[in-house]
Every structure is written in C-alpha cells, then in structure tokens.
XYZ file of C-alpha atoms in Angstrom:
268
model
C 11.992 -19.388 -15.466
C 14.775 -20.484 -17.823
C 16.577 -22.102 -14.904
C 13.461 -24.064 -13.928
C 12.937 -25.249 -17.510
C 16.566 -26.308 -17.750
C 16.449 -28.158 -14.410
C 13.278 -30.031 -15.344
C 14.902 -31.352 -18.527
C 18.370 -32.085 -17.157
C 19.334 -35.676 -16.372
C 21.249 -34.529 -13.296
C 19.690 -31.256 -12.147
C 21.732 -28.930 -9.975
C 18.743 -28.344 -7.697
C 16.042 -30.881 -6.963
C 12.882 -28.887 -7.708
C 10.785 -31.377 -5.767
C 12.104 -29.648 -2.637
C 9.571 -26.894 -3.259
C 6.779 -29.423 -2.743
C 7.851 -29.526 0.895
C 5.795 -27.052 2.902
C 8.590 -25.998 5.283
C 11.093 -25.518 2.440
C 8.657 -23.458 0.348
C 7.694 -21.313 3.336
C 11.358 -20.697 4.162
C 12.186 -19.706 0.572
C 9.230 -17.325 0.422
C 10.181 -15.917 3.829
C 13.645 -15.107 2.467
C 12.025 -13.245 -0.433
C 9.586 -11.474 1.879
C 12.036 -10.224 4.474
C 14.327 -8.727 1.831
C 11.329 -7.292 0.001
C 10.152 -5.511 3.146
C 13.572 -4.252 4.244
C 14.487 -2.849 0.823
C 11.048 -1.353 0.233
C 10.798 0.177 3.700
C 14.247 1.750 3.367
C 13.154 3.381 0.115
C 9.747 4.510 1.394
C 11.075 5.925 4.663
C 13.852 7.686 2.778
C 11.226 9.457 0.683
C 9.032 10.168 3.699
C 11.917 11.387 5.848
C 13.344 13.796 3.287
C 10.106 15.078 1.740
C 7.705 15.169 4.695
C 9.774 15.128 7.897
C 12.466 17.400 6.398
C 15.310 15.157 7.570
C 18.762 15.365 6.048
C 20.231 12.307 4.268
C 22.735 11.963 7.125
C 19.962 11.852 9.719
C 18.005 9.292 7.715
C 21.103 7.095 7.504
C 21.668 7.369 11.259
C 18.130 6.140 11.900
C 19.260 2.646 10.960
C 22.022 2.507 13.604
C 20.127 2.397 16.947
C 19.599 -1.080 18.253
C 22.326 -2.663 16.102
C 24.026 -4.389 19.027
C 20.690 -5.476 20.466
C 19.726 -6.975 17.123
C 23.045 -8.837 16.932
C 22.385 -10.287 20.383
C 18.838 -11.219 19.391
C 20.100 -13.126 16.347
C 22.460 -15.174 18.547
C 19.571 -15.890 20.900
C 17.442 -16.886 17.893
C 20.094 -19.411 16.909
C 19.946 -21.004 20.340
C 16.156 -21.112 20.279
C 16.208 -22.784 16.863
C 18.335 -25.596 18.256
C 16.032 -25.977 21.232
C 12.572 -25.475 19.751
C 13.019 -25.957 15.943
C 12.963 -23.092 13.386
C 9.156 -22.937 13.335
C 8.481 -20.655 16.343
C 11.514 -18.484 15.590
C 10.388 -17.981 11.983
C 6.856 -17.102 13.100
C 8.088 -14.653 15.741
C 10.473 -12.984 13.283
C 7.712 -12.511 10.707
C 5.309 -11.132 13.324
C 7.933 -8.655 14.541
C 8.238 -7.400 10.949
C 4.452 -7.084 10.821
C 4.604 -5.042 14.030
C 7.180 -2.677 12.505
C 5.055 -2.065 9.434
C 1.806 -1.650 11.367
C 3.468 0.753 13.796
C 4.345 3.105 10.936
C 0.952 2.565 9.305
C -0.808 3.550 12.534
C 1.360 6.497 13.596
C 2.800 8.104 10.443
C 2.070 11.827 10.248
C 3.842 14.933 8.927
C 4.734 15.827 12.544
C 5.409 12.371 14.010
C 8.067 11.842 16.658
C 11.429 10.655 15.394
C 11.685 7.892 17.990
C 8.658 6.155 16.441
C 10.435 6.033 13.074
C 13.526 4.620 14.785
C 11.441 1.980 16.586
C 9.684 0.942 13.361
C 13.023 0.533 11.576
C 14.468 -1.368 14.525
C 11.536 -3.779 14.647
C 11.729 -4.426 10.907
C 15.475 -5.075 10.989
C 15.167 -7.242 14.104
C 12.396 -9.326 12.581
C 14.228 -9.723 9.282
C 17.419 -11.053 10.857
C 15.610 -13.380 13.253
C 13.571 -14.697 10.327
C 16.720 -15.095 8.234
C 18.275 -17.347 10.888
C 15.269 -19.672 10.853
C 15.177 -19.615 7.049
C 18.821 -20.699 6.788
C 18.302 -23.572 9.222
C 15.139 -24.794 7.458
C 16.631 -24.683 3.957
C 19.879 -26.400 4.947
C 17.987 -29.121 6.803
C 16.567 -30.214 3.426
C 19.953 -30.334 1.688
C 21.536 -33.710 0.899
C 25.315 -33.645 1.561
C 26.272 -33.758 -2.114
C 23.879 -30.901 -3.006
C 24.224 -28.692 0.066
C 25.753 -25.776 -1.837
C 23.015 -25.651 -4.456
C 20.251 -25.921 -1.859
C 21.854 -23.294 0.380
C 21.943 -20.917 -2.612
C 18.133 -20.892 -2.651
C 18.131 -18.458 0.275
C 20.236 -15.670 -1.337
C 18.555 -16.280 -4.712
C 15.091 -15.655 -3.269
C 16.485 -12.922 -1.047
C 17.940 -10.920 -3.921
C 14.702 -11.323 -5.849
C 12.825 -9.764 -2.955
C 15.447 -7.057 -2.574
C 15.023 -6.099 -6.233
C 11.216 -6.149 -6.118
C 10.856 -4.223 -2.846
C 11.534 -0.626 -3.967
C 9.647 -1.120 -7.244
C 6.482 -2.469 -5.604
C 6.596 0.053 -2.746
C 6.942 2.884 -5.284
C 4.057 1.515 -7.341
C 1.773 1.270 -4.308
C 2.910 4.602 -2.885
C 2.205 6.416 -6.145
C -1.167 4.670 -6.474
C -2.330 5.535 -2.974
C -0.838 9.048 -3.064
C -2.760 9.782 -6.258
C -5.963 8.492 -4.689
C -5.379 10.671 -1.628
C -4.737 13.950 -3.435
C -7.692 13.318 -5.743
C -9.931 12.873 -2.687
C -8.321 15.955 -1.129
C -9.068 18.002 -4.262
C -12.642 16.764 -4.360
C -13.186 17.738 -0.721
C -11.813 21.240 -1.414
C -13.860 21.747 -4.592
C -10.856 21.671 -6.941
C -11.051 20.110 -10.375
C -8.860 17.176 -11.316
C -6.949 19.419 -13.741
C -6.247 22.059 -11.068
C -5.159 19.427 -8.555
C -2.937 17.685 -11.092
C -1.246 20.988 -11.935
C -0.640 21.658 -8.237
C 0.947 18.234 -7.710
C 3.104 18.610 -10.827
C 4.264 22.026 -9.608
C 5.230 20.605 -6.208
C 7.094 17.701 -7.819
C 8.873 20.065 -10.181
C 9.950 22.270 -7.291
C 11.361 19.261 -5.452
C 13.165 18.004 -8.565
C 14.837 21.374 -9.169
C 15.747 21.830 -5.496
C 17.017 18.415 -4.372
C 18.927 19.949 -1.491
C 15.779 21.461 0.002
C 14.014 19.135 2.428
C 10.238 19.212 2.539
C 7.625 20.796 0.336
C 7.564 24.589 -0.016
C 4.762 25.824 2.318
C 4.010 28.766 0.041
C 3.578 26.418 -2.888
C 1.234 24.261 -0.824
C -0.919 27.212 0.125
C -1.133 28.259 -3.491
C -2.139 24.747 -4.579
C -4.906 24.480 -2.003
C -3.931 20.864 -1.247
C -2.341 19.345 1.835
C 0.137 17.207 -0.116
C 2.184 16.390 2.962
C -0.809 14.733 4.597
C -1.833 13.107 1.304
C 1.643 11.599 0.884
C 1.641 10.400 4.505
C -1.733 8.726 4.105
C -0.456 7.057 0.937
C 2.521 5.732 2.892
C 0.267 4.432 5.660
C -1.893 2.527 3.191
C 1.195 1.128 1.462
C 2.633 -0.183 4.736
C -0.728 -1.623 5.726
C -0.960 -3.592 2.471
C 2.600 -4.947 2.473
C 2.298 -5.984 6.135
C -0.250 -8.581 5.061
C 2.505 -10.556 3.304
C 4.597 -11.536 6.371
C 1.372 -12.077 8.311
C 0.170 -14.579 5.708
C 3.551 -16.329 5.769
C 3.464 -16.556 9.565
C 0.112 -18.331 9.283
C 1.541 -20.629 6.591
C 4.538 -21.428 8.794
C 2.236 -22.226 11.708
C 0.209 -24.637 9.563
C 2.894 -26.229 7.377
C 6.084 -26.419 9.411
C 6.641 -29.306 11.841
C 6.371 -28.584 15.536
C 9.304 -30.817 16.445
C 12.548 -31.836 14.799
C 12.374 -35.203 13.070
C 14.342 -37.880 14.847
C 16.929 -39.723 12.777
C 16.030 -43.361 12.015
C-alpha cells in the first residue's frame, strides 16, 4: 500500500500503475499470486494430512513431490512453444484448470485410507498447472513492459507470487481449522456428546500429538475414548478447504477467457 501511494505521487514512478487497468496484465498478476497461494497452501495442508491422518513419515511426504518432475519440465517447454504459437491465453487457462483438477481430485477422494497414488497425482497436477500457468504469466507481463521499464514490470510477477506464497499456508490453516471445528461439532452432535465433552476430546488429541511429534497419526485408543472420529472429521475439513480454494483458479480461468486477447496484436 505504501508503494502504491508513493508511485501515485512520484513524478517518475518506477512502475506505471495504469498497467493494472489492462485486463490481461491484471489477470496475469493475479494468476501469479494464485498459483503460489495454491502450491504453498497445498504443501502445508497435505503435510498435515499425510503425517496426522495417513501416518506417513516426513521423508515419504517429501518424496511425494518428486514423481513427474521430468514430465513437468517437458510440459513447461511445450507450454513455451504453445505460447509462441497460440498466445498466452489458452496456455494460462489450461494451466489454471489443471490446478483446479488437482484440488478437486483431493476434495473428491480424500479419506483416512486413501491410496497413496491419488495423493501423488493430485500433487503432480497442481505442480504441473502452476508451472504451465507461470510460463503464460511471464509472457503476458513482459509483453506489457516498455524497454526502459522492463525490469520493474517483470518484478510484478515475483512480487505477486511471494504475496501468494506467504498467504497460502495462513489461509489454508484458517479454513482447515474452521471446517475441522464444524465437522467435529457435527460429529459430537450426531453421537449425543456435549460441546464441552467434544472440545475436551479434541484438546486431548491435539495435546497427545504435540507431546509426541515423532508419532504419526492419532492414537486409536484416545479416539475410542473420545467417542469422535477425528480422523474422518479432519479429512472432511480438508476436502471442504480444497473445494473452496479451487474456486479461485476457476474464477481466474473464466476471467482470462473473457479479458485476454485471442490473438497476438500485430505491430503497426
């Protein structure tokens, strides 16, 4: 905000803020924020889900991000060629929709006993979509840069990207906690437990996890004593979180379809 105020008052601003009045430029900047938001948030959420619910070790969770790396690298090169041939518009839309597919896949299939390959596929789709989208974002932003201001305009992409990367885990955690609380409250109500009893059970499970960080998964004995299925409640909270955040790239894909030009402008 301080930067914007300073730029609006400066005689020679570093960045021409009128660029954000351009539909394609604004969509590209927001896409940079969105893809980093989703990648950072998903990494955090799946880390929690993998260790707490699926009982995966930190090493296994880290290895989940490796499959498909070479395929993604090849896809990014192909995306670059398609941008030159068809403009960034279709590539940006496809990249955003692939990220939507990754989020919806987890939202539809997440369970305490889900197959590991589905988690790998969801991560792969999200990473693939983010890098394909990033290629189209870079091309769109740089196409609006005058030669003497190319550096400042190009910096818009990492600036928005880091903003999204910082917001991702915080917003995912906020939504996950909100939906998890709603789920275990509904669970308690269905089982005839009072809010106080359910809250004590959840606090006991959290305390056990905090004091035993090396132990993956909730203690089954503790769950039986609480009378709640916290693993399922947490999973349902994750599914709702992913469903909500998947609306963001979907909305941007629609905006890109409506606001970005179908063909590259010919030079006069």
